[in-house]
Coordinates of C-alpha atoms and ligand atoms in Angstrom, one line a residue:
X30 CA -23.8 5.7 -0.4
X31 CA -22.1 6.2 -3.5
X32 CA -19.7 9.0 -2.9
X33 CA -16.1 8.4 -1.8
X34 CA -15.0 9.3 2.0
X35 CA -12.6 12.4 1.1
X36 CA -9.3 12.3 3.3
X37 CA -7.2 15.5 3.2
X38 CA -3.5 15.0 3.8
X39 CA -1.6 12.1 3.0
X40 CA 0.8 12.1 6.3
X41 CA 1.1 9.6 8.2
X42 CA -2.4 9.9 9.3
X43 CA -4.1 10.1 6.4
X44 CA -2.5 6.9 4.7
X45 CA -3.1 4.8 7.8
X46 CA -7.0 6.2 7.7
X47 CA -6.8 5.6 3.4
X48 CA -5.7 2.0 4.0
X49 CA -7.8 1.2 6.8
X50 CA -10.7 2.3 4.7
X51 CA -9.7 0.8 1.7
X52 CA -8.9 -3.1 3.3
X53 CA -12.8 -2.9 4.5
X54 CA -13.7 -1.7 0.4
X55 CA -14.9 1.5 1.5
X56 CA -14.2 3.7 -1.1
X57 CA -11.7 6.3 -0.6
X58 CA -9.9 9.8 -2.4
X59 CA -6.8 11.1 -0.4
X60 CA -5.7 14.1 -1.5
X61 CA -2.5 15.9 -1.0
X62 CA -1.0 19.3 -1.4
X63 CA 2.5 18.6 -1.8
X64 CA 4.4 16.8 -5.4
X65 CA 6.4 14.1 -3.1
X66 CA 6.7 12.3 0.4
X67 CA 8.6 14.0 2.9
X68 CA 12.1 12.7 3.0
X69 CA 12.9 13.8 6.5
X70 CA 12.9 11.3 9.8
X71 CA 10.6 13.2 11.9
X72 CA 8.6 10.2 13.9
X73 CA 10.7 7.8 14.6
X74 CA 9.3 5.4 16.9
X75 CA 6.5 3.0 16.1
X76 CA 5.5 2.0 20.2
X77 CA 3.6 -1.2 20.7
X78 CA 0.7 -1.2 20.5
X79 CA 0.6 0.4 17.0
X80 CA 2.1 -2.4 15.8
X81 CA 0.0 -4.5 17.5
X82 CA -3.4 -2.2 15.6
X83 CA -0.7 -2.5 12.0
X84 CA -0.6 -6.4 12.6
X85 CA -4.7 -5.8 13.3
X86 CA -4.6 -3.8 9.7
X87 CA -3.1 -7.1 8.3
X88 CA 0.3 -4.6 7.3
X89 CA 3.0 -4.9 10.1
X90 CA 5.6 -7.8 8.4
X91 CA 7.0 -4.6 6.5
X92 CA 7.3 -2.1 9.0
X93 CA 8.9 -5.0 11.0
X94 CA 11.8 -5.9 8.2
X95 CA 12.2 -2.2 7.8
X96 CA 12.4 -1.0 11.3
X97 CA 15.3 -1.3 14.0
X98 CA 14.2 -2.7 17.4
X99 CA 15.2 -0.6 20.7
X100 CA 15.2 -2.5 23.4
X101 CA 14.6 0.2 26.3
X102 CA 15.5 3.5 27.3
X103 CA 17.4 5.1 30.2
X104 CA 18.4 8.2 31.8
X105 CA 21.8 9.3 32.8
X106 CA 22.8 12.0 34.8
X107 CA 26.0 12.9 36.0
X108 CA 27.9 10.3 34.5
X109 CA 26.0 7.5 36.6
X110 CA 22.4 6.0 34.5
X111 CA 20.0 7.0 37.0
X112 CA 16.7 4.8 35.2
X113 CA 16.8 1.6 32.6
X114 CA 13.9 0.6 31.0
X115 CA 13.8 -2.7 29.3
X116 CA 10.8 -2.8 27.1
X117 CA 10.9 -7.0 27.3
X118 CA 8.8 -6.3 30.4
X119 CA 5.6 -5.2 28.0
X120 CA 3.4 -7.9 27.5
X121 CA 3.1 -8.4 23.9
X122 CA 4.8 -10.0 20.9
X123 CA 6.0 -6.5 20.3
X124 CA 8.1 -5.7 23.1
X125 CA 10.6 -3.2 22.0
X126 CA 10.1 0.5 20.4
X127 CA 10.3 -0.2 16.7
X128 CA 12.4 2.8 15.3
X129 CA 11.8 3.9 11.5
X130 CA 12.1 7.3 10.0
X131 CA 8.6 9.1 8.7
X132 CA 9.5 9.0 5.5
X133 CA 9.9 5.7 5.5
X134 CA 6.6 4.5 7.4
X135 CA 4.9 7.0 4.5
X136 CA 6.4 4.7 2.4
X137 CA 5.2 1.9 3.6
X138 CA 1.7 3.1 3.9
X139 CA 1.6 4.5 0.6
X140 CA 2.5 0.8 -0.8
X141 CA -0.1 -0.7 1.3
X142 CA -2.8 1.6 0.2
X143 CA -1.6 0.8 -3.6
X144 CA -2.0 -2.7 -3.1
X145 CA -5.3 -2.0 -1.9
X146 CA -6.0 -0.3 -5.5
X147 CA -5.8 3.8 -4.2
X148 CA -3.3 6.1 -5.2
X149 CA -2.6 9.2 -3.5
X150 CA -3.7 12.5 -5.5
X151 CA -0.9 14.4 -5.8
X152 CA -0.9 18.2 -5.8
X153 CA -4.5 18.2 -5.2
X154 CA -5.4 20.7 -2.4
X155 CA -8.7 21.4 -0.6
X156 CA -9.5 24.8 -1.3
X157 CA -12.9 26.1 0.0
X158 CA -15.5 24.1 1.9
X159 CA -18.9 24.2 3.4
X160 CA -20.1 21.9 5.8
X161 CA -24.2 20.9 5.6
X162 CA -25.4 17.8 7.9
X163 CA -25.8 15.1 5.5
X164 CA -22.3 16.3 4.0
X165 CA -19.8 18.5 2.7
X166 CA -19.0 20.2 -0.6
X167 CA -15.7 20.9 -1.4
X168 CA -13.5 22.7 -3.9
X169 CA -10.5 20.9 -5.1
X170 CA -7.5 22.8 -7.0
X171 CA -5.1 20.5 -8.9
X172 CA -1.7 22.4 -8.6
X173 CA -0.1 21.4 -11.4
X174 CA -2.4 23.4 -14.1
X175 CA -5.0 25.2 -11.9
X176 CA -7.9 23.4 -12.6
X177 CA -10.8 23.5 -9.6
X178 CA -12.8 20.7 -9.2
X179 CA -16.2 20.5 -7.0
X180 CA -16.7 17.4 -5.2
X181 CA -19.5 16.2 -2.7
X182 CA -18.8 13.7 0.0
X183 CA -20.6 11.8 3.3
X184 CA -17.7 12.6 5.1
X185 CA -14.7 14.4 5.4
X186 CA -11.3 13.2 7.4
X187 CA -9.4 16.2 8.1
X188 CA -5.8 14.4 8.3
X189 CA -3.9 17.8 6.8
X190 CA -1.5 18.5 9.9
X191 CA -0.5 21.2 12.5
X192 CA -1.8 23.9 10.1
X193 CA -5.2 22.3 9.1
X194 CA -7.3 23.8 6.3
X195 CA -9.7 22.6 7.3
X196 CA -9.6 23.3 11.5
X197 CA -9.6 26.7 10.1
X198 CA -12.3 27.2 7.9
X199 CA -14.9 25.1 10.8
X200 CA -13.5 28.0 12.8
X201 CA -13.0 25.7 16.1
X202 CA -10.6 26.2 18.6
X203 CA -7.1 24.6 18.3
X204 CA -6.9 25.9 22.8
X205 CA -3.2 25.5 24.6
X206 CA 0.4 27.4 24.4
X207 CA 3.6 27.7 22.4
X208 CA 6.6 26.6 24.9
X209 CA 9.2 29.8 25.5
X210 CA 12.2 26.7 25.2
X211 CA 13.9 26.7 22.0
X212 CA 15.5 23.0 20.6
X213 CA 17.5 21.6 17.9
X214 CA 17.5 19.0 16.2
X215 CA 20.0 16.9 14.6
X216 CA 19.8 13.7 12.1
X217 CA 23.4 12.5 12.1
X218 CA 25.8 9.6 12.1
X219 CA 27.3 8.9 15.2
X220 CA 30.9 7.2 15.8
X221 CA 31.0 5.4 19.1
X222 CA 29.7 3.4 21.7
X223 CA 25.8 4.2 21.9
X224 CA 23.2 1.7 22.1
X225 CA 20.2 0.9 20.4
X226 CA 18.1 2.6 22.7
X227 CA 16.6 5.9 23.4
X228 CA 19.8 7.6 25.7
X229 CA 18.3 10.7 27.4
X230 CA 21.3 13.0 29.4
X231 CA 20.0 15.2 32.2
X232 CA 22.5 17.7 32.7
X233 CA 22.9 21.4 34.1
X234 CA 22.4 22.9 31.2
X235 CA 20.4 21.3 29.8
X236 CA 18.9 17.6 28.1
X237 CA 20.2 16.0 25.3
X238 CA 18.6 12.8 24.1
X239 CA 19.6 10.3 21.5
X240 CA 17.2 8.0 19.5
X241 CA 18.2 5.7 17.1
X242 CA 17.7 5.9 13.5
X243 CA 19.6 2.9 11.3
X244 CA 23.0 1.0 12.5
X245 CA 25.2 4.0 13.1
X246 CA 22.2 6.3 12.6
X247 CA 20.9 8.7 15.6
X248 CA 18.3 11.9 15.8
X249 CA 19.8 14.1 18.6
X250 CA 17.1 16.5 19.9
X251 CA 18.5 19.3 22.8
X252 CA 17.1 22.2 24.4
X253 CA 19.4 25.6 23.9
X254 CA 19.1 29.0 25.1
X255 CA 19.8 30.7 22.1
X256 CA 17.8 30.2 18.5
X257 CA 20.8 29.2 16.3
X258 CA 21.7 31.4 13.5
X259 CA 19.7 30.5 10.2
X260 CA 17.1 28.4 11.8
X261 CA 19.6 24.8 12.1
X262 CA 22.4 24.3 14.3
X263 CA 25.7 23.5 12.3
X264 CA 27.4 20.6 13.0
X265 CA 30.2 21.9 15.3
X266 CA 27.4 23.2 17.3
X267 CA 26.0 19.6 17.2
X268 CA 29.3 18.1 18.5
X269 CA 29.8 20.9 20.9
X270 CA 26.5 19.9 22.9
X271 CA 27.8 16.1 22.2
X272 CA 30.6 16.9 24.4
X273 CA 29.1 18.9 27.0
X274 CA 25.9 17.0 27.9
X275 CA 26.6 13.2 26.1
X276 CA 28.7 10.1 26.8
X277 CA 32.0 10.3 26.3
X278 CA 33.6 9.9 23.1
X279 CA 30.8 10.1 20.7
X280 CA 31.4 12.2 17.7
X281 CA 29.0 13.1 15.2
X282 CA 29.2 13.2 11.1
X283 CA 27.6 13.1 8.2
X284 CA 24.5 15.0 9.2
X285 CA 21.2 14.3 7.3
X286 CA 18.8 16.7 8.7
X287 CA 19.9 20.1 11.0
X288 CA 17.3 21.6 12.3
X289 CA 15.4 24.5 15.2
X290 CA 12.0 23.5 16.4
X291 CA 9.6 24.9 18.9
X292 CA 6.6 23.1 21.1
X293 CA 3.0 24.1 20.8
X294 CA 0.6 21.8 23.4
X295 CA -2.6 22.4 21.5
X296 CA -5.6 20.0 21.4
X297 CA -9.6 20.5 19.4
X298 CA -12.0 19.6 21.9
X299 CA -14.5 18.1 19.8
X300 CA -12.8 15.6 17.2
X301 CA -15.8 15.9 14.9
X302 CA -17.9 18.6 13.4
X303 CA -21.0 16.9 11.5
X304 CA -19.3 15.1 8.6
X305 CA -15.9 16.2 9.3
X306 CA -13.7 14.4 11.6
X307 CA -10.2 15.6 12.4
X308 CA -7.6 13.2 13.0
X309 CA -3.4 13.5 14.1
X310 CA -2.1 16.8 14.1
X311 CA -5.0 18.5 13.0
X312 CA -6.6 17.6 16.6
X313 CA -3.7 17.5 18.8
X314 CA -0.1 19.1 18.7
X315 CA 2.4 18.2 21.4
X316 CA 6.1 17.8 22.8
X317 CA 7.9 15.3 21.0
X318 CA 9.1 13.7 24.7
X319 CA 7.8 10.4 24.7
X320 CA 7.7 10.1 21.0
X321 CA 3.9 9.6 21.0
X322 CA 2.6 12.4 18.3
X323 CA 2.5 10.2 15.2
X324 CA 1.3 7.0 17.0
X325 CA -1.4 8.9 18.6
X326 CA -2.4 10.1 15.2
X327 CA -2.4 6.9 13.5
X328 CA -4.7 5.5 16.0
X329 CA -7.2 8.0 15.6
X330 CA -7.2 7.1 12.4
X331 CA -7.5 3.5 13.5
X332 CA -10.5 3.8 16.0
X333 CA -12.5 5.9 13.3
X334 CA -12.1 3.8 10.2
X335 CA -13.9 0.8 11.4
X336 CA -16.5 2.9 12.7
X337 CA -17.0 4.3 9.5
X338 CA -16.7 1.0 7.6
X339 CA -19.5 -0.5 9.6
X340 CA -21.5 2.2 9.1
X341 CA -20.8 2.4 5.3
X342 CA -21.9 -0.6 4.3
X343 CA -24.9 -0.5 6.6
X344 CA -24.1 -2.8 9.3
X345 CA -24.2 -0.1 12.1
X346 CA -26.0 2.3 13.1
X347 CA -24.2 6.1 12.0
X348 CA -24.7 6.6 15.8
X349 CA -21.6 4.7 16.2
X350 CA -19.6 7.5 15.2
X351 CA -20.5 9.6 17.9
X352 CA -17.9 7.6 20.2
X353 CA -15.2 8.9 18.3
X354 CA -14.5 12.0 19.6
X355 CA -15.3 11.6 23.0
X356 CA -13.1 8.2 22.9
X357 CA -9.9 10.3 21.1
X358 CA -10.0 13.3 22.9
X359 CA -9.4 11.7 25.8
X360 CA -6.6 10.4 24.6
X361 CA -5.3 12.9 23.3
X362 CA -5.8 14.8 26.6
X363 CA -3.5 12.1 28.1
X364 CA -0.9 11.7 25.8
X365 CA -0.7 15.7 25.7
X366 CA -0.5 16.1 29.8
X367 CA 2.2 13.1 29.7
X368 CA 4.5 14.5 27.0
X369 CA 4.2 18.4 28.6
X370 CA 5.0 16.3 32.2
X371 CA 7.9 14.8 30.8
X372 CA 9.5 17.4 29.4
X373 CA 9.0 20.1 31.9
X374 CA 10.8 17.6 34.6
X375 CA 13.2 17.7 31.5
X376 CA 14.3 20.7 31.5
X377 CA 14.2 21.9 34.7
X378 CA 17.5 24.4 35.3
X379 CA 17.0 25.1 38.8
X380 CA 20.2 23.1 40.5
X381 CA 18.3 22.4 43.6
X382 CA 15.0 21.1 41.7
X383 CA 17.7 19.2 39.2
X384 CA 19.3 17.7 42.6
X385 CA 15.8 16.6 43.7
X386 CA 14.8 15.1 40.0
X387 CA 17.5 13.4 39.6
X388 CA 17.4 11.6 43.3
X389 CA 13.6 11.3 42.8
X390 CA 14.5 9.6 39.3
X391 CA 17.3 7.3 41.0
X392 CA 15.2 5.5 43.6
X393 CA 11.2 5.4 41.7
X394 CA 13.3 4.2 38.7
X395 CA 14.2 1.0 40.6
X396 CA 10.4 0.4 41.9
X397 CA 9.3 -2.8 40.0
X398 CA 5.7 -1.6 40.1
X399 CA 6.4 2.4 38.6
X400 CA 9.1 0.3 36.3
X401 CA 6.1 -1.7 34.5
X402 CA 3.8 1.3 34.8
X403 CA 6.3 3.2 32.5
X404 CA 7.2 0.4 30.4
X405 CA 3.3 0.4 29.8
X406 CA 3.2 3.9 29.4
X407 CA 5.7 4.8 26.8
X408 CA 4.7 1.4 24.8
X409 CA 1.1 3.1 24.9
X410 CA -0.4 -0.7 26.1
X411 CA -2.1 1.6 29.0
X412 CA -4.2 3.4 27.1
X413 CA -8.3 2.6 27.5
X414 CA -11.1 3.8 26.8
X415 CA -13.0 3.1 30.4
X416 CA -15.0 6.7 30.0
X417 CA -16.3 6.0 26.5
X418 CA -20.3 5.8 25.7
X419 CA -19.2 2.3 23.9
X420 CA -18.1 0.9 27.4
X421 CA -20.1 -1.0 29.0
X422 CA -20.2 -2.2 32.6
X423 CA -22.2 -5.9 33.5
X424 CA -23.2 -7.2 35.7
X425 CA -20.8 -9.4 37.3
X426 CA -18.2 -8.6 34.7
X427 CA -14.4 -9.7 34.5
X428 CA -11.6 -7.7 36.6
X429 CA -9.5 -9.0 33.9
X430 CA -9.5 -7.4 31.2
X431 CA -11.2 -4.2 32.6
X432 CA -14.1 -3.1 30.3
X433 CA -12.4 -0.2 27.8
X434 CA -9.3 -1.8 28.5
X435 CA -7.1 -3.1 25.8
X436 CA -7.7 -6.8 24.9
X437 CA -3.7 -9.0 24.6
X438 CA -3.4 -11.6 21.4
X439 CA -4.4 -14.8 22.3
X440 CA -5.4 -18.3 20.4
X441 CA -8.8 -18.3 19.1
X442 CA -10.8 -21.1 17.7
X443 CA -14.2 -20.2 15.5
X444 CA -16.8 -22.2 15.7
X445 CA -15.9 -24.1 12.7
X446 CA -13.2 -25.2 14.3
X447 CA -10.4 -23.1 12.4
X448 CA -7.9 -22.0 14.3
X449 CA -5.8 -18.9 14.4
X450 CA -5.4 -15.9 16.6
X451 CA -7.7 -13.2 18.0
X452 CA -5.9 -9.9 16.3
X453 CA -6.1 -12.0 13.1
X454 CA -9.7 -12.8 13.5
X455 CA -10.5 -8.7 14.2
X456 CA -9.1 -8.3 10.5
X457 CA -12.4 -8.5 9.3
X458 CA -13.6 -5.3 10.9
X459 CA -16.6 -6.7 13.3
X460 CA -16.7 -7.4 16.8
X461 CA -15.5 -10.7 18.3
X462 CA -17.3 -12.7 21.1
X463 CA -14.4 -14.6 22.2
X464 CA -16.1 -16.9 25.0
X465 CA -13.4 -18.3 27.6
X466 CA -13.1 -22.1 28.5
X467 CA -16.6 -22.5 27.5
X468 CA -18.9 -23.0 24.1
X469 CA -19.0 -20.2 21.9
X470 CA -21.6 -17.8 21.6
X471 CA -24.3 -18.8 19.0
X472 CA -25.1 -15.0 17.6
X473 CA -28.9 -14.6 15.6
X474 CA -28.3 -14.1 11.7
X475 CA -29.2 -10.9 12.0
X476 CA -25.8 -9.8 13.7
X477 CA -23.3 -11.6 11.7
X478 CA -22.1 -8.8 9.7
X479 CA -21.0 -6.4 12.7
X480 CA -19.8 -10.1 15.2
X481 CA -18.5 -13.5 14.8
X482 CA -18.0 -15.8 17.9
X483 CA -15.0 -17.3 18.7
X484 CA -13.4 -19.7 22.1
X485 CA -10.4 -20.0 23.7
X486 CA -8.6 -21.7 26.1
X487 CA -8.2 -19.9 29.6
X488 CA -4.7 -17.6 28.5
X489 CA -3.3 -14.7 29.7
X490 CA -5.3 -11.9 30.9
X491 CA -8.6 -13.8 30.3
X492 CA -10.8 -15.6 33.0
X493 CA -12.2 -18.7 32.5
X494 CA -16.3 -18.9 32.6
X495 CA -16.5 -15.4 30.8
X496 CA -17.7 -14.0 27.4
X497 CA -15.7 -10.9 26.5
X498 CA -16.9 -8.9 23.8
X499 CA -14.3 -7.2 21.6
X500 CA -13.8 -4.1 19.5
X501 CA -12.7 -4.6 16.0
X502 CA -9.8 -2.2 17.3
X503 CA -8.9 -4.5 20.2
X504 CA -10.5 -2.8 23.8
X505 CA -13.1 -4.5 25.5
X506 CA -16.4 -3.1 25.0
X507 CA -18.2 -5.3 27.9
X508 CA -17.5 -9.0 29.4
X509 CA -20.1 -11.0 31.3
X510 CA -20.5 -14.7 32.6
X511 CA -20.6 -16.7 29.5
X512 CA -23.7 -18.5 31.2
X513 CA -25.4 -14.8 31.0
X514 CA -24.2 -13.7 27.6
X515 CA -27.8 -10.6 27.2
X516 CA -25.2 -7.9 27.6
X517 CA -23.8 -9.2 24.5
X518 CA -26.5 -9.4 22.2
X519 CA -28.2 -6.1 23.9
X520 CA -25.4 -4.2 22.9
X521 CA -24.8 -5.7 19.5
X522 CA -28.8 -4.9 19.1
X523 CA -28.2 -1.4 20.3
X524 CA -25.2 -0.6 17.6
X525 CA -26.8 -2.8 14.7
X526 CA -28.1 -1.1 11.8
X527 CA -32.1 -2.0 12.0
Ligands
FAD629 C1 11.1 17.6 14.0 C2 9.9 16.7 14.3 C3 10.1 15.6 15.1 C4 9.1 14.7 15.4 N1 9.3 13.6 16.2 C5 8.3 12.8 16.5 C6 8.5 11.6 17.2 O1 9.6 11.3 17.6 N2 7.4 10.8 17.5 C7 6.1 11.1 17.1 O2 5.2 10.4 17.3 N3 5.9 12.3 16.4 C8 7.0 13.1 16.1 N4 6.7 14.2 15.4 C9 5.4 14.6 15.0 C10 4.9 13.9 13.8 O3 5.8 14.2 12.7 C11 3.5 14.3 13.5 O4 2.7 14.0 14.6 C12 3.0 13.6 12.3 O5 3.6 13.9 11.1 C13 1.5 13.9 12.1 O6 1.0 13.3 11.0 P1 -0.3 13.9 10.3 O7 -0.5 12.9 9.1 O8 -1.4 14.2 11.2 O9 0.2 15.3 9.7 P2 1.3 15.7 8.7 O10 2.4 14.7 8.7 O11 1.6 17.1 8.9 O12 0.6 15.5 7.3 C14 -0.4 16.4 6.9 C15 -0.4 16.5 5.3 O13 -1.6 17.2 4.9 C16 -1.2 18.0 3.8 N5 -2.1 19.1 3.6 C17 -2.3 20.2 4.5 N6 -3.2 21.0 4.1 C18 -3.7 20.4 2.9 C19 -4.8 20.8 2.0 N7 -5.5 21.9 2.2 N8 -5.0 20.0 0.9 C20 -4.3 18.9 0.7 N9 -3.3 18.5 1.6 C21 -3.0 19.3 2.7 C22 0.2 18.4 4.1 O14 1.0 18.7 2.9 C23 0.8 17.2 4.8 O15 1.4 16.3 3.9 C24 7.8 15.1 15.0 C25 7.6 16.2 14.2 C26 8.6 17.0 13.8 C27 8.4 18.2 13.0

């Protein structure tokens, strides 16, 4: 294969899927419609276990020194907090909701995709398409003088955003609802005592929820029955809902963004069409509650890049694609019932039904158990793919962790002796045998270039005995007694190129 993978849209999505590509030399062209970045905060959370797939990608130290940590969220009602969440109860290294404005995580992306050696085409739009099964051809129109261009690629990743192109011209169903509520949205510096943690106010008429930007920094998002005039609230509006429905003595200046936005809940079925996959907003649409759009997107991207980079260089089967639909769908089905959950207990303006939330919200909020499953839940450390065709359950496998399930950091050692840790050994893009308190695995020539082997020590999560076998994006595909290790090589066998 000669032909570069063609990724449409350079969001969020897109550059995580470039650079994903690109780190495993798999050659890449990103186009993108628009002259320049956005410069607006949109996302602003970057939840756990994306930084925990960005430390995978070899490229978290710089979201990390750009970010602001948030330690937890909580939920006030009333005057009185009726929930606190403290993310320190998530169990990894990154244990807080790293907070970062779009633009800047584009950034950040884009420079990580440069030092990789690919630059984003600017002004470059897909035009036309037509989709055969070994590929797609395209038509490319450079903005800037006109000029069409005809391209032919293996495969097409449809990263180009709520409005897709190219969802459109396959024709496929984009199936859910446009909300009736109506929200603003503002992007302002707040003076007084707020902390660095996502502050949601349930009140009669309404929410209003604060997340934090930069020092001093806040996007205040609120649900209003009347569109304001001109599409943006002003900011007297802004600080008229800050002292209805927030904390006392918070007043709001400086505004960087005003703004009106609606929900849509919209999700594709099917995540791939022949050689076109679609990935972030293209596939799934959602409510912003729970801050989960972007990550969700950039994980897409995530779970089909290694895919395709095995494949590419001929290391696995092309059959190993098929799992990625089925595997982000799912997802996406989950994050999408969540976030509509969430915000329908939100805005709920029926004073009996409010009286019942909040009381609800005041007791389950103290349960230790519900506590952690929340934690889990908004840090996205809960999410598994148990149902997927690349799941496999042994005979006599591990309860811990559960196959599909996502696979904690630990200390590795290779069988060279080398030290280092497991998310640094999945770097390299192929499956790792990580064998627990016992020898590891000795794995035929013939499937070194999709596995390595590696041991540790019984830690964490991990049961002594047992050989788990682990995605290159961090689940468990399958474990089994490292004293019967066929299930590894059988499924290695099954996914290796012949
Ligand atoms: C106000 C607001 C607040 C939000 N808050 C959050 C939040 O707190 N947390 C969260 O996770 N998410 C949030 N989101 C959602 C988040 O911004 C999106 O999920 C995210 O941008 C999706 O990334 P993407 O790369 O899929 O799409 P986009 O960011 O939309 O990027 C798609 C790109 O494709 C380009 N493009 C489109 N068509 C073509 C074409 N034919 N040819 C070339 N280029 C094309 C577009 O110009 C665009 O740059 C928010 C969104 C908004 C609007």
């Amino acid at each position: 294969m000669t032909e570069p993978v063609l990724i449409v849209g350079a969001g969020p999505v897109g550059l995580t899927m470039a650079a994903a590509l690109a780190r495993h030399d798999v050659p890449v062209r990103i186009i993108e419609r628009a002259a320049a970045r956005t410069d607006k905060s949109k996302a602003l959370v970057l939840w756990s276990r994306t930084l925990e797939l960005l430390d995978i990608q070899d490229c978290v130290a710089p979201f990390l020194a750009a970010g602001l940590k948030g330690t937890g969220a909580r939920i006030i009602a009333g005057g009185r907090e009726l929930v606190h969440l403290g993310l320190d109860r998530a169990a990894t290294q990154y244990n807080y909701a790293l907070f970062v404005p779009q633009s800047e995580t584009e950034r950040l992306l884009e420079e990580e995709l440069a030092r990789r050696g690919v630059t984003v085409e600017r002004q470059v739009e897909l035009a036309t398409f037509t989709v055969a099964p070994d590929g797609v051809g395209a038509t490319l129109r450079h903005l800037a003088d006109g000029a069409e261009e005809a391209v032919r690629t293996r495969w097409l990743c449809a990263c180009d955003g709520a409005h897709s192109t190219i969802r459109h011209g396959l024709g496929v169903d984009f199936t859910g609802s446009t909300e009736p509520s109506i929200w603003v949205l503002a992007d302002v510096m707040i003076s007084g005592a707020l902390p660095v943690e996502v502050t949601v106010c349930w009140q009669e008429d309404g929410i209003l929820a604060f997340f934090p930007i930069a020092p001093g920094r806040f996007r205040i998002i609120a649900d209003v029955a009347v569109a304001p005039d001109g599409g943006a609230p002003s900011l007297a509006e802004v600080q008229a809902l800050l002292d209805r429905r927030g904390p006392p003595g918070l007043t709001a200046h400086d505004p960087v963004w005003l703004s009106e936005f609606r929900i849509n809940e919209r999700k594709l079925k099917d995540y791939r069409v022949g050689p076109v996959f679609l990935a972030g907003d293209a596939a799934h649409v959602h409510s912003p509650a729970g801050g989960q759009g972007m990550n969700t997107g950039m994980q897409d991207a995530i779970n089909l890049a290694w895919k395709l980079a095995l494949v590419w260089h001929g290391a696995a089967r092309p059959s190993l694609l098929d799992s990625y639909s089925p595997e982000r769908s799912a997802i996406g089905e989950q994050v999408l019932r969540n976030a509509g959950r969430m915000t329908r207990v939100a805005i709920l303006r029926n004073p009996i039904l409010q009286r019942l939330r909040n009381a609800a919200a005041g007791v389950l909020g103290h349960l230790p158990a519900l506590r952690q499953r929340l934690v889990d839940q908004f840090c996205e450390l809960d999410l598994h793919y148990a149902e997927s065709p690349l799941t496999v359950r042994a005979p006599h496998a591990a309860a811990h962790p559960a196959p599909g399930a996502r696979t904690p950091d630990c200390a590795v050692v290779a069988p060279d002796g080398a030290r280092g840790r497991l998310h640094e050994a999945l770097r390299e893009g192929r499956f790792v045998v990580l064998s627990v308190g016992a020898s590891a695995l000795s794995l035929p020539g013939s499937l070194a270039r999709i596995a390595r082997a590696a041991q540790a020590r019984p830690t964490g999560p991990y049961q002594v005995g047992v050989c788990y076998l682990i995605r290159p994006d961090a689940y468990l595909a399958l474990s089994t007694p490292a004293t019967a290790p066929q299930p590894v090589f059988d499924f290695l066998d099954a996914i290796a190129a012949a």
